[in-house]
Amino acid sequence: MKARFGLVILAVGICLSNSGCKGSMELNELHIVHTVGIDVGQNNGIKITAEIAKLSTSGQQPKGMQDKTFYLSGEGSSLFEAARLMRTKSDRTLLWGHATVVVLSKAIAEQGIGKHIMALRRLRQFRNSTLIYVTEGKASEVLEATMPNASITSQALRGLSEGGESTALTEQETLIDVYEDLTNQYRDVHLPAVQLIEDPSGKKRSLLKTIGLYAFDNDRIAGYMKFKETKGYYRTMGKMSGSVETIPCGQNQTITFENTGNKSRVKTEVDVNGNPKVRIEINADLNLVSIQCDVKDVTISTIAQWENELNKAISDNVEQFIAFSQRNNSDLLGIKERIHRKYPKRWRKMKDSWDEIYPTVGFSVEVHSRIDHSNFML
């Protein structure tokens, strides 16, 4: 990881010195921002904290990127003003174009993220691929957490969320993803959650964990989706792969299956009375990977029984997600847009009262599980 990161920094250095990425400025005239935290400031203003990697020019030792960072912060009535005031604390020009992660505090998300996302989009240096996260506490504290295998917070968060996608614990959302959801209003926004946890080794330090998703109603945070609700969302969106499903087979014992494929179909109808109905059909392919209980033979009838139990387990997760979505009025599946496209005339009659209609929409879930392979068959 460090070698790869070193190559990135080398490329940045060449770009800055040769191609004029920042005019004719030298590295010793720049501070490269890698991670940005956005919190509520004083008098309900905005506080920005930037994590900056220490650099040294070719005439200093050691050369290039060091395994240390420092932090700058600024407060203002807007992101733009806070960033400008931060510049007054730095002896170098701040280069924002390499910021790969923005962390929003929950307090900011409760006020509404729309104006902040639009502000980031207007700052041309920010890339569309910048990752967005939400944390329960202060974003500035996330930037200062201990990272055993990474020198910069953005490295750690990118790696953690990539692992979360393969285990159905969370997923990555980029700046352009959030911007498109807010502007097109196809579906409500969801953002990955990052948490600070105590070091299990007993040392007095905080580590990072990415698990679960924050769901939004328009641009304001609506609620936090835990593990099962997040899995239900993944299933419904057809994104489930690589994670596991378990069913009980005795006291404190389970049978474990690996997800190898998942297809989902969301069908939306409006009945004669104008009531929306949504049918979700899911096909799940799984492999048997572990049996803790005493099973002598894995037969066709045994597999059929397991498939029925998996159908129920998966349906329960999806139904928990739907219940969460309706309870918090967070249309993460884009049901309103599906109705709009299929029934434009009926949609015009219900769009003004959609916030009252969505919690009453009737959902039905049908799951078909298939256990494709088993190393335990005799």
mmCIF file of C-alpha atoms in Angstrom:
data_model
loop_
_atom_site.group_PDB
_atom_site.id
_atom_site.type_symbol
_atom_site.label_atom_id
_atom_site.label_comp_id
_atom_site.label_asym_id
_atom_site.label_seq_id
_atom_site.Cartn_x
_atom_site.Cartn_y
_atom_site.Cartn_z
ATOM 1 C CA MET A 1 0.000 0.000 0.000
ATOM 2 C CA LYS A 2 2.804 2.446 0.951
ATOM 3 C CA ALA A 3 4.688 1.660 -2.273
ATOM 4 C CA ARG A 4 1.560 2.291 -4.291
ATOM 5 C CA PHE A 5 0.912 5.524 -2.431
ATOM 6 C CA GLY A 6 4.504 6.584 -3.043
ATOM 7 C CA LEU A 7 4.005 6.198 -6.789
ATOM 8 C CA VAL A 8 0.928 8.425 -6.584
ATOM 9 C CA ILE A 9 2.885 11.112 -4.776
ATOM 10 C CA LEU A 10 5.727 10.817 -7.308
ATOM 11 C CA ALA A 11 3.233 11.307 -10.140
ATOM 12 C CA VAL A 12 1.759 14.317 -8.337
ATOM 13 C CA GLY A 13 5.230 15.800 -7.935
ATOM 14 C CA ILE A 14 6.030 15.362 -11.625
ATOM 15 C CA CYS A 15 2.665 16.871 -12.557
ATOM 16 C CA LEU A 16 3.174 19.856 -10.302
ATOM 17 C CA SER A 17 6.718 20.557 -11.431
ATOM 18 C CA ASN A 18 6.409 19.880 -15.163
ATOM 19 C CA SER A 19 2.857 20.265 -16.408
ATOM 20 C CA GLY A 20 1.751 23.303 -14.438
ATOM 21 C CA CYS A 21 -1.006 21.642 -12.347
ATOM 22 C CA LYS A 22 -0.627 24.581 -9.984
ATOM 23 C CA GLY A 23 1.024 27.079 -12.252
ATOM 24 C CA SER A 24 4.758 27.350 -11.667
ATOM 25 C CA MET A 25 4.596 26.636 -7.916
ATOM 26 C CA GLU A 26 7.062 24.232 -6.324
ATOM 27 C CA LEU A 27 6.265 21.470 -3.843
ATOM 28 C CA ASN A 28 7.678 23.543 -0.995
ATOM 29 C CA GLU A 29 5.030 26.169 -1.775
ATOM 30 C CA LEU A 30 2.088 23.733 -1.469
ATOM 31 C CA HIS A 31 0.178 21.793 1.151
ATOM 32 C CA ILE A 32 -1.678 18.798 -0.365
ATOM 33 C CA VAL A 33 -5.004 18.096 1.373
ATOM 34 C CA HIS A 34 -5.941 14.395 1.554
ATOM 35 C CA THR A 35 -8.914 14.172 3.960
ATOM 36 C CA VAL A 36 -11.541 16.796 4.860
ATOM 37 C CA GLY A 37 -13.795 16.840 7.925
ATOM 38 C CA ILE A 38 -16.874 19.087 8.072
ATOM 39 C CA ASP A 39 -18.440 19.935 11.448
ATOM 40 C CA VAL A 40 -20.838 22.467 12.916
ATOM 41 C CA GLY A 41 -18.851 25.512 14.015
ATOM 42 C CA GLN A 42 -19.563 28.305 16.442
ATOM 43 C CA ASN A 43 -22.736 30.354 16.002
ATOM 44 C CA ASN A 44 -24.088 27.574 13.760
ATOM 45 C CA GLY A 45 -21.320 28.152 11.227
ATOM 46 C CA ILE A 46 -19.147 25.614 9.411
ATOM 47 C CA LYS A 47 -15.838 24.216 10.626
ATOM 48 C CA ILE A 48 -13.483 22.519 8.159
ATOM 49 C CA THR A 49 -10.565 20.361 9.239
ATOM 50 C CA ALA A 50 -7.999 19.267 6.657
ATOM 51 C CA GLU A 51 -5.537 16.399 7.031
ATOM 52 C CA ILE A 52 -2.293 17.223 5.241
ATOM 53 C CA ALA A 53 0.660 14.930 4.626
ATOM 54 C CA LYS A 54 4.069 16.305 5.452
ATOM 55 C CA LEU A 55 6.264 16.695 2.390
ATOM 56 C CA SER A 56 9.928 17.424 1.979
ATOM 57 C CA THR A 57 11.670 18.790 -1.086
ATOM 58 C CA SER A 58 14.468 16.970 -2.866
ATOM 59 C CA GLY A 59 17.084 18.919 -0.961
ATOM 60 C CA GLN A 60 15.871 17.638 2.420
ATOM 61 C CA GLN A 61 16.040 14.246 4.084
ATOM 62 C CA PRO A 62 14.107 12.019 4.088
ATOM 63 C CA LYS A 63 12.804 12.707 0.593
ATOM 64 C CA GLY A 64 9.160 12.763 -0.497
ATOM 65 C CA MET A 65 6.171 11.674 1.589
ATOM 66 C CA GLN A 66 6.650 11.121 5.304
ATOM 67 C CA ASP A 67 4.515 8.850 7.477
ATOM 68 C CA LYS A 68 3.148 11.824 9.435
ATOM 69 C CA THR A 69 0.301 14.245 8.954
ATOM 70 C CA PHE A 70 -0.783 17.529 10.457
ATOM 71 C CA TYR A 71 -4.108 19.337 10.595
ATOM 72 C CA LEU A 72 -5.422 22.768 9.731
ATOM 73 C CA SER A 73 -8.907 24.063 10.484
ATOM 74 C CA GLY A 74 -11.016 27.078 9.698
ATOM 75 C CA GLU A 75 -14.499 28.322 10.576
ATOM 76 C CA GLY A 76 -16.880 30.493 8.637
ATOM 77 C CA SER A 77 -20.478 30.986 7.604
ATOM 78 C CA SER A 78 -19.952 28.715 4.561
ATOM 79 C CA LEU A 79 -17.536 26.081 3.279
ATOM 80 C CA PHE A 80 -15.928 28.627 0.995
ATOM 81 C CA GLU A 81 -15.346 31.145 3.778
ATOM 82 C CA ALA A 82 -14.047 28.481 6.178
ATOM 83 C CA ALA A 83 -11.572 27.258 3.541
ATOM 84 C CA ARG A 84 -10.356 30.813 2.871
ATOM 85 C CA LEU A 85 -9.842 31.495 6.572
ATOM 86 C CA MET A 86 -7.942 28.217 6.905
ATOM 87 C CA ARG A 87 -5.486 29.534 4.329
ATOM 88 C CA THR A 88 -4.509 32.333 6.727
ATOM 89 C CA LYS A 89 -3.082 29.674 9.074
ATOM 90 C CA SER A 90 -0.855 28.122 6.426
ATOM 91 C CA ASP A 91 2.428 29.382 5.019
ATOM 92 C CA ARG A 92 1.690 27.513 1.768
ATOM 93 C CA THR A 93 -1.084 27.338 -0.795
ATOM 94 C CA LEU A 94 -3.620 24.578 -0.060
ATOM 95 C CA LEU A 95 -4.125 22.120 -2.922
ATOM 96 C CA TRP A 96 -7.587 20.514 -2.549
ATOM 97 C CA GLY A 97 -7.558 18.505 -5.773
ATOM 98 C CA HIS A 98 -6.151 15.356 -4.137
ATOM 99 C CA ALA A 99 -8.708 15.162 -1.325
ATOM 100 C CA THR A 100 -10.051 11.630 -1.680
ATOM 101 C CA VAL A 101 -12.386 11.554 1.360
ATOM 102 C CA VAL A 102 -14.849 14.009 2.938
ATOM 103 C CA VAL A 103 -16.287 13.123 6.355
ATOM 104 C CA LEU A 104 -19.500 14.850 7.454
ATOM 105 C CA SER A 105 -20.607 14.928 11.069
ATOM 106 C CA LYS A 106 -24.111 13.689 11.860
ATOM 107 C CA ALA A 107 -24.934 17.161 13.197
ATOM 108 C CA ILE A 108 -24.155 18.642 9.769
ATOM 109 C CA ALA A 109 -26.200 15.917 8.035
ATOM 110 C CA GLU A 110 -29.188 16.644 10.286
ATOM 111 C CA GLN A 111 -29.148 20.270 9.112
ATOM 112 C CA GLY A 112 -29.019 19.197 5.453
ATOM 113 C CA ILE A 113 -26.130 18.245 3.189
ATOM 114 C CA GLY A 114 -27.452 19.709 -0.067
ATOM 115 C CA LYS A 115 -25.754 23.110 0.166
ATOM 116 C CA HIS A 116 -22.449 21.505 1.205
ATOM 117 C CA ILE A 117 -22.453 18.992 -1.649
ATOM 118 C CA MET A 118 -23.267 21.769 -4.121
ATOM 119 C CA ALA A 119 -20.437 23.869 -2.675
ATOM 120 C CA LEU A 120 -17.952 21.014 -3.118
ATOM 121 C CA ARG A 121 -19.092 20.571 -6.715
ATOM 122 C CA ARG A 122 -18.550 24.276 -7.387
ATOM 123 C CA LEU A 123 -14.983 24.029 -6.073
ATOM 124 C CA ARG A 124 -13.487 22.688 -9.275
ATOM 125 C CA GLN A 125 -10.512 21.093 -7.553
ATOM 126 C CA PHE A 126 -12.667 18.420 -5.884
ATOM 127 C CA ARG A 127 -12.879 15.244 -7.923
ATOM 128 C CA ASN A 128 -16.127 13.441 -8.716
ATOM 129 C CA SER A 129 -14.586 10.296 -7.217
ATOM 130 C CA THR A 130 -14.136 11.878 -3.767
ATOM 131 C CA LEU A 131 -15.704 9.525 -1.205
ATOM 132 C CA ILE A 132 -18.322 10.845 1.259
ATOM 133 C CA TYR A 133 -18.887 9.453 4.790
ATOM 134 C CA VAL A 134 -20.966 10.383 7.848
ATOM 135 C CA THR A 135 -19.853 9.935 11.449
ATOM 136 C CA GLU A 136 -21.873 10.027 14.680
ATOM 137 C CA GLY A 137 -19.543 12.457 16.467
ATOM 138 C CA LYS A 138 -17.125 15.081 15.216
ATOM 139 C CA ALA A 139 -15.576 14.616 11.803
ATOM 140 C CA SER A 140 -12.319 16.182 13.025
ATOM 141 C CA GLU A 141 -11.926 13.321 15.532
ATOM 142 C CA VAL A 142 -12.174 10.758 12.733
ATOM 143 C CA LEU A 143 -9.249 12.438 10.987
ATOM 144 C CA GLU A 144 -7.103 12.033 14.102
ATOM 145 C CA ALA A 145 -7.903 8.339 14.756
ATOM 146 C CA THR A 146 -5.125 5.760 14.929
ATOM 147 C CA MET A 147 -4.564 3.782 11.705
ATOM 148 C CA PRO A 148 -2.306 0.729 12.180
ATOM 149 C CA ASN A 149 -1.712 0.061 8.466
ATOM 150 C CA ALA A 150 -2.163 3.462 6.834
ATOM 151 C CA SER A 151 -0.472 6.822 7.182
ATOM 152 C CA ILE A 152 -3.435 8.911 6.019
ATOM 153 C CA THR A 153 -7.112 8.673 7.036
ATOM 154 C CA SER A 154 -8.346 8.600 3.434
ATOM 155 C CA GLN A 155 -6.266 5.466 2.794
ATOM 156 C CA ALA A 156 -7.780 3.724 5.797
ATOM 157 C CA LEU A 157 -11.374 4.679 4.983
ATOM 158 C CA ARG A 158 -11.099 3.635 1.356
ATOM 159 C CA GLY A 159 -9.724 0.229 2.360
ATOM 160 C CA LEU A 160 -12.312 -0.301 5.098
ATOM 161 C CA SER A 161 -15.262 0.534 2.861
ATOM 162 C CA GLU A 162 -13.943 -1.704 0.075
ATOM 163 C CA GLY A 163 -13.944 -4.561 2.580
ATOM 164 C CA GLY A 164 -17.424 -3.528 3.720
ATOM 165 C CA GLU A 165 -18.817 -3.891 0.216
ATOM 166 C CA SER A 166 -17.668 -7.519 0.011
ATOM 167 C CA THR A 167 -19.270 -8.333 3.371
ATOM 168 C CA ALA A 168 -22.506 -6.343 2.855
ATOM 169 C CA LEU A 169 -21.639 -4.085 5.788
ATOM 170 C CA THR A 170 -21.485 -0.814 3.848
ATOM 171 C CA GLU A 171 -20.662 0.601 0.425
ATOM 172 C CA GLN A 172 -18.788 3.523 -1.094
ATOM 173 C CA GLU A 173 -20.591 6.664 -2.235
ATOM 174 C CA THR A 174 -18.794 9.284 -4.285
ATOM 175 C CA LEU A 175 -19.371 13.015 -4.578
ATOM 176 C CA ILE A 176 -20.942 12.621 -8.023
ATOM 177 C CA ASP A 177 -23.246 9.822 -6.751
ATOM 178 C CA VAL A 178 -24.620 12.046 -3.994
ATOM 179 C CA TYR A 179 -24.857 15.068 -6.288
ATOM 180 C CA GLU A 180 -26.865 13.129 -8.890
ATOM 181 C CA ASP A 181 -29.261 11.719 -6.276
ATOM 182 C CA LEU A 182 -29.878 15.197 -4.859
ATOM 183 C CA THR A 183 -30.374 16.906 -8.215
ATOM 184 C CA ASN A 184 -32.258 14.176 -10.105
ATOM 185 C CA GLN A 185 -34.273 13.041 -7.055
ATOM 186 C CA TYR A 186 -34.457 9.544 -8.486
ATOM 187 C CA ARG A 187 -34.032 8.123 -5.001
ATOM 188 C CA ASP A 188 -33.129 9.381 -1.542
ATOM 189 C CA VAL A 189 -29.483 9.602 -0.568
ATOM 190 C CA HIS A 190 -27.632 7.054 1.546
ATOM 191 C CA LEU A 191 -24.098 7.440 2.885
ATOM 192 C CA PRO A 192 -21.712 4.984 4.580
ATOM 193 C CA ALA A 193 -21.193 5.321 8.326
ATOM 194 C CA VAL A 194 -17.737 5.561 9.874
ATOM 195 C CA GLN A 195 -17.389 4.936 13.598
ATOM 196 C CA LEU A 196 -14.703 5.507 16.203
ATOM 197 C CA ILE A 197 -14.130 2.462 18.392
ATOM 198 C CA GLU A 198 -11.791 1.700 21.290
ATOM 199 C CA ASP A 199 -8.649 -0.261 20.555
ATOM 200 C CA PRO A 200 -9.344 -3.883 21.677
ATOM 201 C CA SER A 201 -5.700 -4.208 22.761
ATOM 202 C CA GLY A 202 -6.484 -1.931 25.681
ATOM 203 C CA LYS A 203 -4.357 0.964 24.490
ATOM 204 C CA LYS A 204 -5.876 4.400 24.933
ATOM 205 C CA ARG A 205 -6.510 5.164 21.295
ATOM 206 C CA SER A 206 -9.392 5.163 18.829
ATOM 207 C CA LEU A 207 -9.643 3.034 15.696
ATOM 208 C CA LEU A 208 -11.940 3.364 12.690
ATOM 209 C CA LYS A 209 -14.757 1.054 11.604
ATOM 210 C CA THR A 210 -17.118 1.364 8.629
ATOM 211 C CA ILE A 211 -20.412 -0.446 9.096
ATOM 212 C CA GLY A 212 -23.993 0.395 8.154
ATOM 213 C CA LEU A 213 -25.543 3.188 6.117
ATOM 214 C CA TYR A 214 -27.148 6.506 6.969
ATOM 215 C CA ALA A 215 -30.408 7.014 5.080
ATOM 216 C CA PHE A 216 -31.705 10.453 4.126
ATOM 217 C CA ASP A 217 -35.087 12.030 3.530
ATOM 218 C CA ASN A 218 -34.299 14.481 0.746
ATOM 219 C CA ASP A 219 -31.004 16.016 1.966
ATOM 220 C CA ARG A 220 -31.499 15.545 5.722
ATOM 221 C CA ILE A 221 -30.442 12.475 7.643
ATOM 222 C CA ALA A 222 -33.392 10.227 8.508
ATOM 223 C CA GLY A 223 -31.888 7.238 10.317
ATOM 224 C CA TYR A 224 -29.116 4.687 10.586
ATOM 225 C CA MET A 225 -29.421 1.291 8.894
ATOM 226 C CA LYS A 226 -27.833 -1.493 10.906
ATOM 227 C CA PHE A 227 -26.364 -4.746 9.592
ATOM 228 C CA LYS A 228 -29.553 -6.654 8.720
ATOM 229 C CA GLU A 229 -31.264 -3.616 7.216
ATOM 230 C CA THR A 230 -28.163 -2.889 5.133
ATOM 231 C CA LYS A 231 -28.128 -6.497 3.898
ATOM 232 C CA GLY A 232 -31.805 -6.163 2.972
ATOM 233 C CA TYR A 233 -30.997 -3.048 0.978
ATOM 234 C CA TYR A 234 -28.142 -4.824 -0.819
ATOM 235 C CA ARG A 235 -30.449 -7.734 -1.669
ATOM 236 C CA THR A 236 -33.152 -5.494 -3.027
ATOM 237 C CA MET A 237 -30.695 -3.529 -5.150
ATOM 238 C CA GLY A 238 -29.133 -6.728 -6.555
ATOM 239 C CA LYS A 239 -25.711 -5.886 -5.093
ATOM 240 C CA MET A 240 -25.208 -8.829 -2.752
ATOM 241 C CA SER A 241 -22.057 -10.862 -3.400
ATOM 242 C CA GLY A 242 -19.295 -12.350 -1.303
ATOM 243 C CA SER A 243 -21.047 -12.082 2.067
ATOM 244 C CA VAL A 244 -22.510 -14.974 4.040
ATOM 245 C CA GLU A 245 -25.923 -16.214 5.145
ATOM 246 C CA THR A 246 -26.464 -18.414 8.197
ATOM 247 C CA ILE A 247 -29.329 -20.560 9.430
ATOM 248 C CA PRO A 248 -29.521 -22.223 12.866
ATOM 249 C CA CYS A 249 -29.084 -25.997 13.156
ATOM 250 C CA GLY A 250 -28.902 -26.551 16.901
ATOM 251 C CA GLN A 251 -28.103 -24.781 20.122
ATOM 252 C CA ASN A 252 -25.597 -22.012 19.294
ATOM 253 C CA GLN A 253 -24.758 -23.800 16.026
ATOM 254 C CA THR A 254 -25.211 -22.639 12.450
ATOM 255 C CA ILE A 255 -24.910 -23.646 8.820
ATOM 256 C CA THR A 256 -23.060 -21.046 6.740
ATOM 257 C CA PHE A 257 -23.497 -20.258 3.052
ATOM 258 C CA GLU A 258 -21.522 -17.940 0.801
ATOM 259 C CA ASN A 259 -23.418 -15.672 -1.575
ATOM 260 C CA THR A 260 -22.252 -16.198 -5.145
ATOM 261 C CA GLY A 261 -25.005 -14.423 -7.075
ATOM 262 C CA ASN A 262 -28.009 -12.186 -6.524
ATOM 263 C CA LYS A 263 -30.638 -10.854 -8.922
ATOM 264 C CA SER A 264 -33.466 -8.582 -7.906
ATOM 265 C CA ARG A 265 -36.535 -7.258 -9.722
ATOM 266 C CA VAL A 266 -38.578 -4.392 -8.305
ATOM 267 C CA LYS A 267 -42.004 -4.160 -9.930
ATOM 268 C CA THR A 268 -44.222 -1.156 -9.233
ATOM 269 C CA GLU A 269 -47.952 -0.966 -9.897
ATOM 270 C CA VAL A 270 -50.763 1.456 -9.095
ATOM 271 C CA ASP A 271 -54.176 -0.139 -8.488
ATOM 272 C CA VAL A 272 -57.573 1.201 -9.611
ATOM 273 C CA ASN A 273 -57.887 3.189 -6.376
ATOM 274 C CA GLY A 274 -54.571 4.934 -6.973
ATOM 275 C CA ASN A 275 -52.655 2.983 -4.322
ATOM 276 C CA PRO A 276 -49.039 2.056 -5.182
ATOM 277 C CA LYS A 277 -48.021 -1.602 -4.858
ATOM 278 C CA VAL A 278 -44.438 -2.858 -5.011
ATOM 279 C CA ARG A 279 -43.374 -6.451 -5.594
ATOM 280 C CA ILE A 280 -39.762 -7.475 -4.971
ATOM 281 C CA GLU A 281 -38.513 -10.742 -6.465
ATOM 282 C CA ILE A 282 -35.061 -12.012 -5.517
ATOM 283 C CA ASN A 283 -33.028 -14.937 -6.837
ATOM 284 C CA ALA A 284 -30.093 -15.835 -4.586
ATOM 285 C CA ASP A 285 -27.327 -18.312 -5.452
ATOM 286 C CA LEU A 286 -25.294 -19.691 -2.550
ATOM 287 C CA ASN A 287 -22.610 -22.245 -1.714
ATOM 288 C CA LEU A 288 -22.512 -24.339 1.427
ATOM 289 C CA VAL A 289 -19.238 -23.600 3.247
ATOM 290 C CA SER A 290 -19.632 -24.650 6.894
ATOM 291 C CA ILE A 291 -21.767 -26.982 9.031
ATOM 292 C CA GLN A 292 -21.332 -26.760 12.807
ATOM 293 C CA CYS A 293 -24.037 -29.261 13.731
ATOM 294 C CA ASP A 294 -24.044 -33.037 13.190
ATOM 295 C CA VAL A 295 -25.343 -33.690 9.664
ATOM 296 C CA LYS A 296 -24.569 -37.197 8.417
ATOM 297 C CA ASP A 297 -25.810 -36.853 4.845
ATOM 298 C CA VAL A 298 -26.399 -33.811 2.680
ATOM 299 C CA THR A 299 -29.217 -35.009 0.448
ATOM 300 C CA ILE A 300 -31.469 -33.324 -2.082
ATOM 301 C CA SER A 301 -34.268 -33.072 0.489
ATOM 302 C CA THR A 302 -31.854 -31.586 3.043
ATOM 303 C CA ILE A 303 -30.770 -28.947 0.564
ATOM 304 C CA ALA A 304 -34.411 -28.168 -0.270
ATOM 305 C CA GLN A 305 -35.111 -27.631 3.428
ATOM 306 C CA TRP A 306 -32.108 -25.315 3.744
ATOM 307 C CA GLU A 307 -33.249 -23.347 0.705
ATOM 308 C CA ASN A 308 -36.651 -22.775 2.329
ATOM 309 C CA GLU A 309 -34.959 -21.554 5.509
ATOM 310 C CA LEU A 310 -32.711 -19.257 3.483
ATOM 311 C CA ASN A 311 -35.756 -17.876 1.678
ATOM 312 C CA LYS A 312 -37.227 -16.862 5.027
ATOM 313 C CA ALA A 313 -33.953 -15.443 6.386
ATOM 314 C CA ILE A 314 -33.393 -13.308 3.286
ATOM 315 C CA SER A 315 -37.044 -12.197 3.220
ATOM 316 C CA ASP A 316 -36.765 -11.116 6.859
ATOM 317 C CA ASN A 317 -33.744 -8.916 6.045
ATOM 318 C CA VAL A 318 -35.513 -7.324 3.084
ATOM 319 C CA GLU A 319 -38.676 -6.720 5.112
ATOM 320 C CA GLN A 320 -36.626 -5.135 7.898
ATOM 321 C CA PHE A 321 -35.087 -2.792 5.339
ATOM 322 C CA ILE A 322 -38.507 -1.905 3.899
ATOM 323 C CA ALA A 323 -39.906 -1.252 7.381
ATOM 324 C CA PHE A 324 -36.947 1.020 8.155
ATOM 325 C CA SER A 325 -37.343 2.835 4.835
ATOM 326 C CA GLN A 326 -41.047 3.517 5.346
ATOM 327 C CA ARG A 327 -40.669 4.355 9.036
ATOM 328 C CA ASN A 328 -38.071 7.001 8.199
ATOM 329 C CA ASN A 329 -39.710 8.080 4.929
ATOM 330 C CA SER A 330 -36.495 7.392 3.023
ATOM 331 C CA ASP A 331 -37.258 6.204 -0.512
ATOM 332 C CA LEU A 332 -33.908 4.508 -1.169
ATOM 333 C CA LEU A 333 -35.300 2.325 -3.970
ATOM 334 C CA GLY A 334 -36.602 5.238 -5.995
ATOM 335 C CA ILE A 335 -40.227 4.059 -5.960
ATOM 336 C CA LYS A 336 -41.497 7.572 -6.726
ATOM 337 C CA GLU A 337 -39.374 7.732 -9.874
ATOM 338 C CA ARG A 338 -40.592 4.285 -10.974
ATOM 339 C CA ILE A 339 -44.201 5.485 -10.627
ATOM 340 C CA HIS A 340 -43.372 8.726 -12.375
ATOM 341 C CA ARG A 341 -41.950 6.891 -15.390
ATOM 342 C CA LYS A 342 -44.660 4.222 -15.622
ATOM 343 C CA TYR A 343 -47.730 6.236 -14.601
ATOM 344 C CA PRO A 344 -46.963 9.921 -15.315
ATOM 345 C CA LYS A 345 -50.607 11.048 -15.089
ATOM 346 C CA ARG A 346 -51.220 9.299 -11.779
ATOM 347 C CA TRP A 347 -47.920 10.554 -10.433
ATOM 348 C CA ARG A 348 -48.984 14.168 -10.972
ATOM 349 C CA LYS A 349 -51.891 13.553 -8.613
ATOM 350 C CA MET A 350 -49.809 11.991 -5.845
ATOM 351 C CA LYS A 351 -46.437 13.809 -6.021
ATOM 352 C CA ASP A 352 -47.461 16.647 -3.662
ATOM 353 C CA SER A 353 -48.496 14.160 -0.968
ATOM 354 C CA TRP A 354 -45.776 11.548 -1.568
ATOM 355 C CA ASP A 355 -44.369 11.962 1.965
ATOM 356 C CA GLU A 356 -47.751 10.818 3.327
ATOM 357 C CA ILE A 357 -48.232 8.104 0.684
ATOM 358 C CA TYR A 358 -44.838 6.366 0.844
ATOM 359 C CA PRO A 359 -45.172 4.996 4.419
ATOM 360 C CA THR A 360 -48.442 3.309 3.349
ATOM 361 C CA VAL A 361 -47.169 1.707 0.112
ATOM 362 C CA GLY A 362 -47.839 -2.038 0.051
ATOM 363 C CA PHE A 363 -44.703 -4.169 -0.408
ATOM 364 C CA SER A 364 -44.502 -7.915 -1.060
ATOM 365 C CA VAL A 365 -41.284 -9.959 -1.105
ATOM 366 C CA GLU A 366 -40.632 -13.270 -2.864
ATOM 367 C CA VAL A 367 -37.246 -15.002 -2.540
ATOM 368 C CA HIS A 368 -35.936 -18.036 -4.454
ATOM 369 C CA SER A 369 -32.690 -19.417 -3.035
ATOM 370 C CA ARG A 370 -30.560 -21.998 -4.794
ATOM 371 C CA ILE A 371 -27.654 -23.881 -3.267
ATOM 372 C CA ASP A 372 -25.489 -24.574 -6.313
ATOM 373 C CA HIS A 373 -22.503 -26.464 -4.928
ATOM 374 C CA SER A 374 -21.596 -28.353 -1.799
ATOM 375 C CA ASN A 375 -18.304 -29.916 -0.801
ATOM 376 C CA PHE A 376 -20.188 -31.887 1.812
ATOM 377 C CA MET A 377 -22.354 -33.965 -0.520
ATOM 378 C CA LEU A 378 -21.730 -37.724 -0.215
#
